[in-house]
CSV table of C-alpha atoms in Angstrom, one decimal:
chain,number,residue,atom,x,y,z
A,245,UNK,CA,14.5,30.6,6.7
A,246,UNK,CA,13.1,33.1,4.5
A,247,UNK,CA,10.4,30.6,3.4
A,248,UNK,CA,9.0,30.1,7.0
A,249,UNK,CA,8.9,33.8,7.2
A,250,UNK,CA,6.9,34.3,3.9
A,251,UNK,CA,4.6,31.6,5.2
A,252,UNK,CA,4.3,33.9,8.6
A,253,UNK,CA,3.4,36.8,7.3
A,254,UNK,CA,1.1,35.9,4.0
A,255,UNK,CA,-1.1,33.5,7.8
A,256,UNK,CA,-1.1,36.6,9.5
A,257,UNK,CA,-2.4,39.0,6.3
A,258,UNK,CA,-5.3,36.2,5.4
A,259,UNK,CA,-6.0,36.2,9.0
A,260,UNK,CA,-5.3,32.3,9.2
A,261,UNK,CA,-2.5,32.7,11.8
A,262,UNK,CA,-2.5,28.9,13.7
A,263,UNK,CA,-2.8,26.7,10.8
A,264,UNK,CA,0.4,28.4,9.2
A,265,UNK,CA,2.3,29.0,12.2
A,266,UNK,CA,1.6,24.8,12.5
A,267,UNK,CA,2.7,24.1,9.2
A,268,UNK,CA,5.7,26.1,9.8
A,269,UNK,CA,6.8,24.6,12.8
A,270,UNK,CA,6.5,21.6,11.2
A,271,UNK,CA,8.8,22.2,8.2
A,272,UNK,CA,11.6,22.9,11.0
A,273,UNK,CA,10.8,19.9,13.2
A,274,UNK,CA,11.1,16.0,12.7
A,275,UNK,CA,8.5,14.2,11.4
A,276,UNK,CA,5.8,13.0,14.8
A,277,UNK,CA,4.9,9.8,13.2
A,278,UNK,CA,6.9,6.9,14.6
A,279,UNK,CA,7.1,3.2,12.8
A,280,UNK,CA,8.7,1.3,15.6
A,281,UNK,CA,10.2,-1.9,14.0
A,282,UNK,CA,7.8,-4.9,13.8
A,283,UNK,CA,5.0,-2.4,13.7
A,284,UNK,CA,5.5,-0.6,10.6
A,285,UNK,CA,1.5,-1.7,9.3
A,286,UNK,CA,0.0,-0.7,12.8
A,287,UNK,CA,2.1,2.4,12.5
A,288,UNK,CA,0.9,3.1,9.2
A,289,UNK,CA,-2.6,2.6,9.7
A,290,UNK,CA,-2.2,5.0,12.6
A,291,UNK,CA,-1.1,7.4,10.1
A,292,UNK,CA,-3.7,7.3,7.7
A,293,UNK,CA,-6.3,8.3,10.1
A,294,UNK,CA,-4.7,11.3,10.3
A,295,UNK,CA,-4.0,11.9,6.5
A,296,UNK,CA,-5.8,14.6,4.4
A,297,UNK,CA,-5.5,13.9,1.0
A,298,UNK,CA,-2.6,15.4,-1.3
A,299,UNK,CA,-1.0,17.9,1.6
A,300,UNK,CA,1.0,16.4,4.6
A,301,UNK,CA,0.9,20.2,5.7
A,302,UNK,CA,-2.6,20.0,6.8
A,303,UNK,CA,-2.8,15.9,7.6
A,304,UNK,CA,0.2,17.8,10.4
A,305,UNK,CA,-2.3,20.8,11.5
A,306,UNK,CA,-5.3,17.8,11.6
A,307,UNK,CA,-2.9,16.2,13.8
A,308,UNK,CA,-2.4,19.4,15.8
A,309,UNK,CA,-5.9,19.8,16.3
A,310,UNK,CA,-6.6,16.8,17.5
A,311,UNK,CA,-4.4,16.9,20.2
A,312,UNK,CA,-5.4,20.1,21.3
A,313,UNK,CA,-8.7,18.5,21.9
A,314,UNK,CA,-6.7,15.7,23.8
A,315,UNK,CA,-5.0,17.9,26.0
A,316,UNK,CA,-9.1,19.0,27.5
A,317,UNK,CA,-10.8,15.3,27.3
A,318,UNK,CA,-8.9,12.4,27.3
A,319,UNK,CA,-5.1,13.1,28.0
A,320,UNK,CA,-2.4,13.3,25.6
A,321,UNK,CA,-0.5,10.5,26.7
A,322,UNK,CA,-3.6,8.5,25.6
A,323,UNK,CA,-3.7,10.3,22.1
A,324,UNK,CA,-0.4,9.9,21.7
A,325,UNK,CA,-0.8,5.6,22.3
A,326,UNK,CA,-3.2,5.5,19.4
């Protein structure tokens, strides 16, 4: 994908590697927000905690963030519950 490879190498000349090589990944992956059926407004709300306004790109690096904290306090498995 030459666009993920722009992306790659304009994060590594601004020296802003990780959030870009997040966003990246992301472009290439399926989406980590889940609206199991029945839920959709719990899911929703679940999603807007994580939202930063007008770029899904960086609500997905907050996201990516976050769980890095997880991964050294609480546990992902919890982060991933709420």
């Amino acid at each position: 994908e030459p666009f993920v490879g722009r992306m790659m190498i304009f994060g590594a000349i601004f020296r802003c590697i990780t959030p870009i090589a997040v966003m990246a990944a992301s472009t290439q992956s399926q989406s980590p927000f889940h609206r199991p059926f029945g839920r959709e407004q719990e899911a929703d709300k679940a999603r807007r905690a994580f939202a930063v306004k007008d770029s899904d790109h960086f609500s997905l690096y907050k996201i990516y963030k976050q769980w890095l904290h997880a991964r050294g306090t609480r546990g992902v498995w919890s982060f991933c519950r709420t």
